[in-house]
Amino acid sequence: MITFKGVHKWFKDLHVLNDINIHVNQGEVLVVCGPSGSGKSTLIRTINKLEPINQGTLIVDGMDLSDSKVDINKLRAEIGFVFQQFNLYPHLSVMRNITLAPIKIRKMSKRDAESQAMTLLERVGLVEKRNAYPTQLSGGQQQRVAIARALAMKPRIMLFDEPTSALDPEMIGEVLLVMKDLAQSGMTMIVVTHEMGFASEVSDRVVFMDDGRILEEAAPDEFFKNPKHERAQQFLKEVLSPMH
Amino acid sequence: MFKYQFDWSIVLSGKYFEWLLSGLYTTIQLSIVSIIFSFLLGLLIAVMRMSNIRPVRWFAHGYLEFFRNTPLLVQIFFWYFGSYKILPAVINDWLNRTNFEFGAAVIALTIYTSAFIAEDIRSGVRSIPREQLEAARSSGFSYVRSMQYIILPQAVRITIPPLINQFLNLTKNSSLAMTIGVMELTYQARQVESYTFKGFEAFTAATLIYVVISLVITVMVTYYDKIVLSPMKAR
């Protein structure tokens, strides 16, 4: 579904992605973790070309992103993206946030788009907020609407860029629950997160990044019990220590 | 000593009252048509000014500098006296058969005001977080569609106070159209003065009418702002 082959990216002199090689199969859930500034957000943003790559090959859903003939808008419509800061459209109601792209891009009728939106709102537990505006919702509610908005396009891949990092602790659980439900439904997902509980419980594989490189790639059990790389051991100790 | 006799009745009824009324009607027509066109053109220029395509951006920039930095009166004269020399005969014939003065005034007011509106909208767009554009683009919206559905609707709401200002300026500037013979409010007040020598009454009436028009525009736009904007600002 997604293949990185020798991908490099630079921000001026900064080598943010250094020889990235990953393959993600359909239905797989991949968690990307690592200290801040390790390049994990950049990595996930290259998949829908929010960040272009400088070198290497990146194939997403059978399309080569370096091919200038690829219709990027068409590709992006197949990829749901959930941001750290939710980025809901503040001038539109929850309902309009969810139905805008299906109506304008997928050419769905308003009625179909709204009934689909109701199903999605039910799934994320926010039916009663359908007429509210984003600023009237809590962070956790906004993020659940953002997930529903992404799902409304019936994406083949879902990307999550630190979806719980901007949330108050008591709201993280409700968002993770929606994501877990999504993973179990067979969605192909790449999740950048520090939520190690989610990684160990839900993911198929964990990738650990530091300084733009992938230092470790393993099944979650193996990664948490027996991290090989020294930086990974140190990172896990820092992330997990509050619990111990 | 000369004693001026006030006579308010001449501007409150009869022939001269009707002149002022027809002037008011023309002023309103001229302003509404120009407001609509200048707003649309301003949006277009603002989007072009922010385009990734260099020649488009340069054109918009040149347009802004050119029309903001020349006097409106000169622009009105240009469109009225100058433009027919560069336009094809067919268009000139058509313009002459219709109301050419009015058309030239609309063109001049629209182009002049659109330059200011474009700059106001552009600063409104710049105040929208860039993540909004990323969110729209990652849903599969093109740049232009993202602007249309997500960025501009937010930017225009933020831009409403400066837009009111531009609309008021346009309405007041429409009085310059009298110089090319558009029979709007100021023109008619001048006529009343020439016929009656009651300049004080005529221009007091015109002044009051301009104040009322301006207040109506302000109230209308503010009302729209309250109704449409309040949910977005609510917290």
Tab-separated table of C-alpha atoms in Angstrom:
chain	number	residue	atom	x	y	z
A	1	MET	CA	0.000	0.000	0.000
A	2	ILE	CA	2.795	2.423	0.927
A	3	THR	CA	6.447	1.923	0.021
A	4	PHE	CA	9.402	4.158	0.873
A	5	LYS	CA	12.601	3.272	-0.993
A	6	GLY	CA	15.728	5.209	-0.081
A	7	VAL	CA	13.784	8.405	0.638
A	8	HIS	CA	15.705	11.539	1.583
A	9	LYS	CA	14.548	15.022	2.409
A	10	TRP	CA	16.371	18.169	3.367
A	11	PHE	CA	15.171	21.443	4.876
A	12	LYS	CA	18.055	23.602	3.636
A	13	ASP	CA	21.067	22.038	5.412
A	14	LEU	CA	18.999	19.920	7.757
A	15	HIS	CA	18.763	16.278	6.701
A	16	VAL	CA	15.234	15.563	8.006
A	17	LEU	CA	14.670	12.211	6.308
A	18	ASN	CA	17.750	10.058	5.831
A	19	ASP	CA	17.440	6.894	3.746
A	20	ILE	CA	13.927	5.861	4.749
A	21	ASN	CA	12.812	2.356	3.729
A	22	ILE	CA	9.390	1.193	4.884
A	23	HIS	CA	6.676	-0.983	3.452
A	24	VAL	CA	3.129	-0.894	4.807
A	25	ASN	CA	0.619	-3.541	3.711
A	26	GLN	CA	-3.080	-3.049	3.307
A	27	GLY	CA	-4.899	-3.261	6.641
A	28	GLU	CA	-1.720	-2.795	8.619
A	29	VAL	CA	-1.354	-0.355	11.511
A	30	LEU	CA	2.084	1.205	11.780
A	31	VAL	CA	3.083	3.368	14.722
A	32	VAL	CA	5.926	5.836	14.268
A	33	CYS	CA	7.566	7.116	17.426
A	34	GLY	CA	10.695	8.968	18.415
A	35	PRO	CA	11.845	12.146	20.154
A	36	SER	CA	10.631	15.493	18.860
A	37	GLY	CA	12.590	16.710	15.866
A	38	SER	CA	13.298	13.143	14.765
A	39	GLY	CA	11.472	13.638	11.448
A	40	LYS	CA	8.405	11.512	12.175
A	41	SER	CA	5.893	14.259	11.359
A	42	THR	CA	7.763	15.073	8.157
A	43	LEU	CA	7.713	11.382	7.272
A	44	ILE	CA	3.946	11.096	7.566
A	45	ARG	CA	3.433	14.390	5.706
A	46	THR	CA	5.368	13.123	2.686
A	47	ILE	CA	2.771	10.391	2.149
A	48	ASN	CA	0.116	12.837	0.919
A	49	LYS	CA	2.755	15.226	-0.430
A	50	LEU	CA	2.149	17.972	2.113
A	51	GLU	CA	5.948	17.755	2.100
A	52	PRO	CA	7.647	16.787	-1.174
A	53	ILE	CA	10.638	14.428	-1.016
A	54	ASN	CA	14.018	15.287	-2.530
A	55	GLN	CA	15.377	11.837	-3.360
A	56	GLY	CA	14.248	8.214	-3.513
A	57	THR	CA	10.954	6.577	-4.403
A	58	LEU	CA	7.642	6.831	-2.593
A	59	ILE	CA	4.750	4.757	-3.882
A	60	VAL	CA	1.326	5.269	-2.322
A	61	ASP	CA	-1.684	3.198	-3.365
A	62	GLY	CA	0.087	2.256	-6.604
A	63	MET	CA	1.002	5.853	-7.504
A	64	ASP	CA	4.572	7.076	-7.697
A	65	LEU	CA	4.653	10.454	-5.959
A	66	SER	CA	7.720	11.599	-7.884
A	67	ASP	CA	5.766	11.228	-11.137
A	68	SER	CA	4.609	14.713	-12.087
A	69	LYS	CA	1.619	13.233	-13.944
A	70	VAL	CA	0.081	11.944	-10.707
A	71	ASP	CA	-3.049	13.952	-9.870
A	72	ILE	CA	-2.176	14.927	-6.323
A	73	ASN	CA	-5.715	16.078	-5.460
A	74	LYS	CA	-7.095	12.712	-6.499
A	75	LEU	CA	-4.523	10.878	-4.392
A	76	ARG	CA	-5.184	13.093	-1.352
A	77	ALA	CA	-8.894	12.360	-1.574
A	78	GLU	CA	-8.013	8.698	-0.904
A	79	ILE	CA	-5.902	9.514	2.142
A	80	GLY	CA	-7.419	10.754	5.385
A	81	PHE	CA	-5.162	13.042	7.405
A	82	VAL	CA	-5.722	13.864	11.082
A	83	PHE	CA	-3.711	16.770	12.481
A	84	GLN	CA	-2.371	17.446	15.936
A	85	GLN	CA	-4.332	20.718	16.085
A	86	PHE	CA	-7.529	19.188	14.553
A	87	ASN	CA	-7.794	22.010	11.975
A	88	LEU	CA	-11.556	21.905	11.690
A	89	TYR	CA	-13.074	24.686	9.597
A	90	PRO	CA	-14.266	27.202	12.219
A	91	HIS	CA	-16.809	28.898	9.935
A	92	LEU	CA	-18.735	25.670	9.299
A	93	SER	CA	-20.911	23.557	11.571
A	94	VAL	CA	-19.812	20.052	12.510
A	95	MET	CA	-22.162	18.678	9.871
A	96	ARG	CA	-20.789	20.967	7.134
A	97	ASN	CA	-17.220	20.171	8.163
A	98	ILE	CA	-17.920	16.516	7.484
A	99	THR	CA	-20.021	16.877	4.330
A	100	LEU	CA	-18.079	19.589	2.483
A	101	ALA	CA	-15.477	17.393	0.769
A	102	PRO	CA	-17.833	14.484	-0.056
A	103	ILE	CA	-20.275	16.921	-1.688
A	104	LYS	CA	-17.721	19.043	-3.545
A	105	ILE	CA	-15.128	16.409	-4.430
A	106	ARG	CA	-17.006	13.107	-4.466
A	107	LYS	CA	-20.096	14.832	-5.937
A	108	MET	CA	-22.320	13.148	-3.367
A	109	SER	CA	-25.841	14.502	-2.957
A	110	LYS	CA	-26.380	16.616	0.149
A	111	ARG	CA	-28.834	14.088	1.504
A	112	ASP	CA	-26.472	11.120	1.094
A	113	ALA	CA	-23.546	13.062	2.516
A	114	GLU	CA	-25.594	14.033	5.568
A	115	SER	CA	-26.869	10.553	6.247
A	116	GLN	CA	-23.313	9.249	5.937
A	117	ALA	CA	-22.170	12.011	8.316
A	118	MET	CA	-24.794	10.928	10.850
A	119	THR	CA	-23.466	7.363	10.717
A	120	LEU	CA	-19.928	8.642	11.264
A	121	LEU	CA	-20.993	10.950	14.098
A	122	GLU	CA	-22.668	7.999	15.736
A	123	ARG	CA	-19.444	6.056	15.370
A	124	VAL	CA	-17.437	8.787	17.135
A	125	GLY	CA	-20.262	9.435	19.627
A	126	LEU	CA	-21.103	13.028	18.689
A	127	VAL	CA	-24.510	12.916	16.995
A	128	GLU	CA	-25.895	15.550	19.348
A	129	LYS	CA	-23.134	17.995	18.321
A	130	ARG	CA	-23.966	17.963	14.609
A	131	ASN	CA	-25.151	21.584	14.569
A	132	ALA	CA	-22.448	22.930	16.866
A	133	TYR	CA	-19.474	24.947	15.629
A	134	PRO	CA	-15.925	23.722	16.263
A	135	THR	CA	-15.130	26.434	18.831
A	136	GLN	CA	-18.045	25.200	20.939
A	137	LEU	CA	-16.452	21.743	21.300
A	138	SER	CA	-13.732	20.435	23.603
A	139	GLY	CA	-10.404	19.373	22.102
A	140	GLY	CA	-11.272	15.688	22.285
A	141	GLN	CA	-14.613	16.305	20.588
A	142	GLN	CA	-12.958	18.379	17.866
A	143	GLN	CA	-10.467	15.623	17.173
A	144	ARG	CA	-13.240	13.035	16.915
A	145	VAL	CA	-15.053	15.286	14.432
A	146	ALA	CA	-11.775	15.626	12.504
A	147	ILE	CA	-11.554	11.826	12.296
A	148	ALA	CA	-15.171	11.642	11.095
A	149	ARG	CA	-14.393	14.351	8.516
A	150	ALA	CA	-11.469	12.322	7.186
A	151	LEU	CA	-13.504	9.096	7.112
A	152	ALA	CA	-16.319	10.766	5.171
A	153	MET	CA	-14.142	10.584	2.050
A	154	LYS	CA	-13.984	6.788	2.445
A	155	PRO	CA	-10.190	6.872	2.433
A	156	ARG	CA	-8.033	3.833	1.702
A	157	ILE	CA	-5.362	5.046	4.117
A	158	MET	CA	-5.583	7.067	7.341
A	159	LEU	CA	-2.655	9.130	8.591
A	160	PHE	CA	-2.526	10.476	12.150
A	161	ASP	CA	0.029	13.138	13.047
A	162	GLU	CA	0.245	13.160	16.865
A	163	PRO	CA	-3.541	13.137	17.196
A	164	THR	CA	-3.569	13.281	20.999
A	165	SER	CA	-0.600	15.544	21.723
A	166	ALA	CA	-2.679	18.726	21.939
A	167	LEU	CA	-5.331	17.191	24.187
A	168	ASP	CA	-5.896	17.401	27.917
A	169	PRO	CA	-5.076	14.031	29.519
A	170	GLU	CA	-8.700	13.186	30.293
A	171	MET	CA	-9.627	13.510	26.620
A	172	ILE	CA	-6.943	11.294	25.151
A	173	GLY	CA	-8.817	8.086	25.892
A	174	GLU	CA	-11.929	8.976	23.892
A	175	VAL	CA	-9.848	9.711	20.785
A	176	LEU	CA	-7.713	6.576	21.140
A	177	LEU	CA	-10.866	4.506	21.461
A	178	VAL	CA	-12.142	5.778	18.109
A	179	MET	CA	-8.752	5.036	16.532
A	180	LYS	CA	-8.670	1.559	17.996
A	181	ASP	CA	-12.114	0.848	16.626
A	182	LEU	CA	-10.929	2.057	13.235
A	183	ALA	CA	-7.823	-0.139	13.323
A	184	GLN	CA	-9.932	-3.181	14.139
A	185	SER	CA	-12.178	-2.452	11.169
A	186	GLY	CA	-9.197	-3.146	8.910
A	187	MET	CA	-8.143	0.378	7.984
A	188	THR	CA	-4.566	0.897	6.801
A	189	MET	CA	-3.142	3.369	9.314
A	190	ILE	CA	0.081	5.168	10.012
A	191	VAL	CA	0.079	6.838	13.412
A	192	VAL	CA	2.713	9.194	14.765
A	193	THR	CA	2.233	9.099	18.517
A	194	HIS	CA	3.782	8.972	21.954
A	195	GLU	CA	0.901	6.840	23.244
A	196	MET	CA	2.815	3.653	23.887
A	197	GLY	CA	-0.288	1.937	25.267
A	198	PHE	CA	-1.987	2.407	21.917
A	199	ALA	CA	1.148	1.222	20.093
A	200	SER	CA	1.443	-1.988	22.061
A	201	GLU	CA	-2.242	-2.802	22.006
A	202	VAL	CA	-3.306	-1.821	18.486
A	203	SER	CA	-0.330	-1.617	16.143
A	204	ASP	CA	1.143	-4.361	13.991
A	205	ARG	CA	4.558	-2.766	13.847
A	206	VAL	CA	6.464	0.033	15.503
A	207	VAL	CA	9.067	2.199	13.821
A	208	PHE	CA	11.472	4.186	15.963
A	209	MET	CA	13.060	7.293	14.435
A	210	ASP	CA	15.829	9.594	15.523
A	211	ASP	CA	17.719	12.288	13.588
A	212	GLY	CA	15.820	11.549	10.384
A	213	ARG	CA	16.735	7.851	10.362
A	214	ILE	CA	14.776	4.731	11.166
A	215	LEU	CA	16.776	3.111	13.942
A	216	GLU	CA	14.449	0.259	14.740
A	217	GLU	CA	11.482	-1.481	13.178
A	218	ALA	CA	9.804	-4.298	15.109
A	219	ALA	CA	6.591	-5.896	16.280
A	220	PRO	CA	5.287	-3.989	19.311
A	221	ASP	CA	5.924	-6.812	21.819
A	222	GLU	CA	9.495	-7.097	20.721
A	223	PHE	CA	10.018	-3.338	20.609
A	224	PHE	CA	8.725	-2.716	24.117
A	225	LYS	CA	10.260	-5.754	25.832
A	226	ASN	CA	13.526	-5.792	24.077
A	227	PRO	CA	14.502	-2.603	22.244
A	228	LYS	CA	17.822	-3.150	20.500
A	229	HIS	CA	19.030	0.345	19.824
A	230	GLU	CA	20.422	2.376	22.656
A	231	ARG	CA	18.456	5.519	21.643
A	232	ALA	CA	15.242	3.479	21.619
A	233	GLN	CA	15.936	2.129	25.102
A	234	GLN	CA	16.561	5.641	26.365
A	235	PHE	CA	13.422	6.986	24.623
A	236	LEU	CA	11.221	4.237	26.055
A	237	LYS	CA	12.562	4.864	29.528
A	238	GLU	CA	11.690	8.558	29.243
A	239	VAL	CA	8.238	7.991	27.783
A	240	LEU	CA	7.268	5.160	30.076
A	241	SER	CA	8.910	6.333	33.306
A	242	PRO	CA	5.909	8.338	34.606
A	243	MET	CA	3.998	5.070	34.820
A	244	HIS	CA	6.647	3.276	36.829
B	1	MET	CA	-26.421	94.039	5.155
B	2	PHE	CA	-27.394	91.152	2.956
B	3	LYS	CA	-29.724	88.802	4.749
B	4	TYR	CA	-30.048	85.214	3.556
B	5	GLN	CA	-33.599	83.877	3.610
B	6	PHE	CA	-33.714	80.185	4.495
B	7	ASP	CA	-36.294	78.311	2.513
B	8	TRP	CA	-36.327	74.647	3.339
B	9	SER	CA	-39.581	74.033	1.501
B	10	ILE	CA	-37.848	73.952	-1.882
B	11	VAL	CA	-35.836	70.835	-0.990
B	12	LEU	CA	-38.682	69.162	0.874
B	13	SER	CA	-41.294	69.142	-1.879
B	14	GLY	CA	-42.014	69.936	-5.479
B	15	LYS	CA	-39.762	69.830	-8.530
B	16	TYR	CA	-36.451	70.301	-6.721
B	17	PHE	CA	-37.290	67.638	-4.196
B	18	GLU	CA	-37.886	65.283	-7.115
B	19	TRP	CA	-34.533	66.206	-8.630
B	20	LEU	CA	-32.790	65.334	-5.386
B	21	LEU	CA	-34.780	62.119	-5.165
B	22	SER	CA	-33.787	61.051	-8.672
B	23	GLY	CA	-30.182	61.952	-7.803
B	24	LEU	CA	-30.411	59.765	-4.725
B	25	TYR	CA	-31.776	56.940	-6.846
B	26	THR	CA	-28.844	57.210	-9.286
B	27	THR	CA	-26.322	57.389	-6.427
B	28	ILE	CA	-27.777	54.226	-4.916
B	29	GLN	CA	-27.733	52.438	-8.271
B	30	LEU	CA	-24.189	53.524	-9.010
B	31	SER	CA	-22.995	52.532	-5.542
B	32	ILE	CA	-24.680	49.138	-5.393
B	33	VAL	CA	-23.512	48.063	-8.841
B	34	SER	CA	-19.967	49.279	-8.145
B	35	ILE	CA	-19.881	47.696	-4.666
B	36	ILE	CA	-20.827	44.290	-6.073
B	37	PHE	CA	-18.352	44.439	-8.957
B	38	SER	CA	-15.522	45.893	-6.905
B	39	PHE	CA	-15.954	43.206	-4.259
B	40	LEU	CA	-15.836	40.390	-6.824
B	41	LEU	CA	-12.932	41.953	-8.682
B	42	GLY	CA	-11.164	42.590	-5.372
B	43	LEU	CA	-11.503	38.903	-4.454
B	44	LEU	CA	-10.083	37.885	-7.822
B	45	ILE	CA	-7.129	40.269	-7.574
B	46	ALA	CA	-6.438	39.152	-3.994
B	47	VAL	CA	-6.301	35.499	-5.077
B	48	MET	CA	-4.082	36.398	-8.048
B	49	ARG	CA	-1.807	38.402	-5.757
B	50	MET	CA	-1.242	35.257	-3.656
B	51	SER	CA	-0.864	32.885	-6.600
B	52	ASN	CA	2.135	30.605	-6.977
B	53	ILE	CA	2.378	31.560	-10.634
B	54	ARG	CA	4.765	34.468	-10.897
B	55	PRO	CA	3.371	36.394	-13.894
B	56	VAL	CA	-0.115	36.242	-12.355
B	57	ARG	CA	1.220	37.559	-9.069
B	58	TRP	CA	3.149	40.324	-10.821
B	59	PHE	CA	0.153	41.368	-12.850
B	60	ALA	CA	-1.955	41.662	-9.685
B	61	HIS	CA	0.786	43.586	-7.938
B	62	GLY	CA	1.105	46.004	-10.866
B	63	TYR	CA	-2.660	46.442	-10.953
B	64	LEU	CA	-2.739	47.304	-7.254
B	65	GLU	CA	0.091	49.813	-7.399
B	66	PHE	CA	-1.248	51.431	-10.552
B	67	PHE	CA	-4.842	51.963	-9.485
B	68	ARG	CA	-4.201	52.772	-5.849
B	69	ASN	CA	-1.663	55.439	-6.677
B	70	THR	CA	-3.520	57.487	-9.270
B	71	PRO	CA	-6.328	59.956	-8.466
B	72	LEU	CA	-9.832	58.625	-8.914
B	73	LEU	CA	-10.849	61.734	-10.846
B	74	VAL	CA	-8.132	61.071	-13.419
B	75	GLN	CA	-9.321	57.480	-13.720
B	76	ILE	CA	-12.909	58.614	-14.234
B	77	PHE	CA	-11.799	61.001	-16.993
B	78	PHE	CA	-9.663	58.278	-18.527
B	79	TRP	CA	-12.548	55.839	-18.846
B	80	TYR	CA	-14.934	58.533	-20.003
B	81	PHE	CA	-12.792	60.530	-22.438
B	82	GLY	CA	-9.946	58.175	-23.158
B	83	SER	CA	-11.241	54.662	-23.353
B	84	TYR	CA	-13.331	54.994	-26.518
B	85	LYS	CA	-10.166	55.712	-28.488
B	86	ILE	CA	-8.828	52.237	-27.718
B	87	LEU	CA	-12.137	50.350	-27.821
B	88	PRO	CA	-13.492	48.804	-31.040
B	89	ALA	CA	-16.232	50.754	-32.849
B	90	VAL	CA	-18.880	48.139	-32.098
B	91	ILE	CA	-18.445	48.514	-28.363
B	92	ASN	CA	-18.380	52.293	-28.627
B	93	ASP	CA	-21.640	52.310	-30.575
B	94	TRP	CA	-23.228	50.125	-27.970
B	95	LEU	CA	-21.918	52.281	-25.111
B	96	ASN	CA	-23.192	55.438	-26.800
B	97	ARG	CA	-26.615	54.008	-27.272
B	98	THR	CA	-26.782	52.970	-23.608
B	99	ASN	CA	-25.799	55.218	-20.728
B	100	PHE	CA	-22.099	55.766	-21.321
B	101	GLU	CA	-21.586	58.199	-18.418
B	102	PHE	CA	-23.010	55.721	-15.961
B	103	GLY	CA	-20.977	52.853	-17.453
B	104	ALA	CA	-17.714	54.791	-17.313
B	105	ALA	CA	-18.392	55.784	-13.688
B	106	VAL	CA	-19.072	52.153	-12.731
B	107	ILE	CA	-15.861	50.999	-14.425
B	108	ALA	CA	-13.766	53.686	-12.740
B	109	LEU	CA	-15.249	53.226	-9.249
B	110	THR	CA	-15.081	49.434	-9.528
B	111	ILE	CA	-11.461	49.273	-10.614
B	112	TYR	CA	-10.277	51.924	-8.184
B	113	THR	CA	-12.040	50.430	-5.155
B	114	SER	CA	-11.201	46.813	-6.039
B	115	ALA	CA	-7.507	47.590	-5.554
B	116	PHE	CA	-8.129	48.625	-1.938
B	117	ILE	CA	-10.516	45.734	-1.295
B	118	ALA	CA	-7.968	43.252	-2.657
B	119	GLU	CA	-5.360	44.452	-0.170
B	120	ASP	CA	-7.836	44.232	2.731
B	121	ILE	CA	-8.841	40.712	1.753
B	122	ARG	CA	-5.232	39.685	1.357
B	123	SER	CA	-4.417	40.756	4.893
B	124	GLY	CA	-7.531	38.870	6.026
B	125	VAL	CA	-6.269	35.732	4.271
B	126	ARG	CA	-2.879	36.115	5.894
B	127	SER	CA	-4.494	36.093	9.321
B	128	ILE	CA	-6.012	32.638	8.673
B	129	PRO	CA	-3.669	29.940	10.063
B	130	ARG	CA	-1.868	28.124	7.250
B	131	GLU	CA	-3.037	24.807	8.742
B	132	GLN	CA	-6.494	25.605	7.366
B	133	LEU	CA	-5.082	25.474	3.853
B	134	GLU	CA	-3.231	22.245	4.682
B	135	ALA	CA	-6.425	20.680	5.998
B	136	ALA	CA	-8.300	21.640	2.847
B	137	ARG	CA	-5.519	20.529	0.517
B	138	SER	CA	-5.166	17.187	2.289
B	139	SER	CA	-8.892	16.528	1.759
B	140	GLY	CA	-8.188	16.759	-1.972
B	141	PHE	CA	-9.293	20.350	-2.647
B	142	SER	CA	-7.226	22.203	-5.260
B	143	TYR	CA	-5.665	25.532	-4.277
B	144	VAL	CA	-8.457	27.518	-5.905
B	145	ARG	CA	-11.223	25.385	-4.368
B	146	SER	CA	-9.544	25.602	-0.940
B	147	MET	CA	-9.601	29.356	-1.291
B	148	GLN	CA	-13.219	29.324	-2.415
B	149	TYR	CA	-14.688	27.083	0.275
B	150	ILE	CA	-12.378	27.397	3.251
B	151	ILE	CA	-9.971	30.328	3.234
B	152	LEU	CA	-11.882	33.203	1.624
B	153	PRO	CA	-15.139	32.688	3.572
B	154	GLN	CA	-13.127	33.006	6.796
B	155	ALA	CA	-10.968	35.852	5.481
B	156	VAL	CA	-13.965	37.875	4.272
B	157	ARG	CA	-15.631	37.599	7.678
B	158	ILE	CA	-12.500	38.954	9.320
B	159	THR	CA	-12.258	41.668	6.667
B	160	ILE	CA	-15.772	43.029	7.234
B	161	PRO	CA	-14.798	46.167	9.192
B	162	PRO	CA	-12.300	47.401	6.563
B	163	LEU	CA	-14.737	46.365	3.829
B	164	ILE	CA	-17.442	48.620	5.325
B	165	ASN	CA	-14.911	51.394	5.104
B	166	GLN	CA	-14.250	50.719	1.428
B	167	PHE	CA	-17.967	50.561	0.647
B	168	LEU	CA	-18.513	53.879	2.387
B	169	ASN	CA	-15.598	55.422	0.520
B	170	LEU	CA	-17.007	54.150	-2.749
B	171	THR	CA	-20.408	55.636	-2.023
B	172	LYS	CA	-18.900	59.003	-1.178
B	173	ASN	CA	-16.519	58.828	-4.154
B	174	SER	CA	-19.473	58.225	-6.458
B	175	SER	CA	-20.137	61.980	-6.172
B	176	LEU	CA	-17.158	62.517	-8.506
B	177	ALA	CA	-19.238	60.962	-11.265
B	178	MET	CA	-20.994	64.333	-11.599
B	179	THR	CA	-17.891	65.584	-13.404
B	180	ILE	CA	-18.724	63.399	-16.406
B	181	GLY	CA	-22.420	64.201	-16.261
B	182	VAL	CA	-23.858	61.332	-14.264
B	183	MET	CA	-26.974	62.839	-12.734
B	184	GLU	CA	-26.401	61.543	-9.227
B	185	LEU	CA	-27.098	63.228	-5.919
B	186	THR	CA	-24.311	65.820	-5.927
B	187	TYR	CA	-25.038	66.730	-9.546
B	188	GLN	CA	-28.689	67.287	-8.707
B	189	ALA	CA	-27.912	69.329	-5.613
B	190	ARG	CA	-25.722	71.500	-7.813
B	191	GLN	CA	-28.600	71.848	-10.290
B	192	VAL	CA	-30.979	72.889	-7.543
B	193	GLU	CA	-28.452	75.474	-6.430
B	194	SER	CA	-28.084	76.885	-9.966
B	195	TYR	CA	-31.806	77.225	-10.431
B	196	THR	CA	-32.735	78.565	-6.995
B	197	PHE	CA	-29.529	80.031	-5.497
B	198	LYS	CA	-30.468	78.056	-2.392
B	199	GLY	CA	-27.051	76.386	-2.119
B	200	PHE	CA	-27.139	76.014	1.635
B	201	GLU	CA	-30.423	74.123	1.640
B	202	ALA	CA	-29.561	71.987	-1.377
B	203	PHE	CA	-26.194	70.838	-0.082
B	204	THR	CA	-27.422	70.403	3.465
B	205	ALA	CA	-30.058	68.073	2.087
B	206	ALA	CA	-27.438	66.215	0.009
B	207	THR	CA	-25.130	65.935	3.024
B	208	LEU	CA	-27.861	64.497	5.205
B	209	ILE	CA	-28.804	61.997	2.529
B	210	TYR	CA	-25.159	60.819	2.256
B	211	VAL	CA	-25.038	60.386	6.030
B	212	VAL	CA	-28.188	58.287	5.957
B	213	ILE	CA	-26.872	56.098	3.114
B	214	SER	CA	-23.626	55.522	5.012
B	215	LEU	CA	-25.465	54.616	8.196
B	216	VAL	CA	-27.666	52.169	6.314
B	217	ILE	CA	-24.612	50.461	4.783
B	218	THR	CA	-22.925	50.236	8.173
B	219	VAL	CA	-26.015	48.821	9.858
B	220	MET	CA	-26.618	46.286	7.073
B	221	VAL	CA	-23.061	44.953	7.035
B	222	THR	CA	-22.844	44.870	10.821
B	223	TYR	CA	-26.120	42.990	11.010
B	224	TYR	CA	-24.835	40.458	8.477
B	225	ASP	CA	-21.642	40.160	10.488
B	226	LYS	CA	-23.595	39.476	13.702
B	227	ILE	CA	-25.867	36.861	12.164
B	228	VAL	CA	-23.291	35.012	10.104
B	229	LEU	CA	-20.237	35.504	12.232
B	230	SER	CA	-21.437	34.988	15.760
B	231	PRO	CA	-21.404	31.145	15.710
B	232	MET	CA	-17.832	31.179	14.450
B	233	LYS	CA	-16.639	33.507	17.188
B	234	ALA	CA	-18.634	31.845	19.957
B	235	ARG	CA	-16.658	30.226	22.690
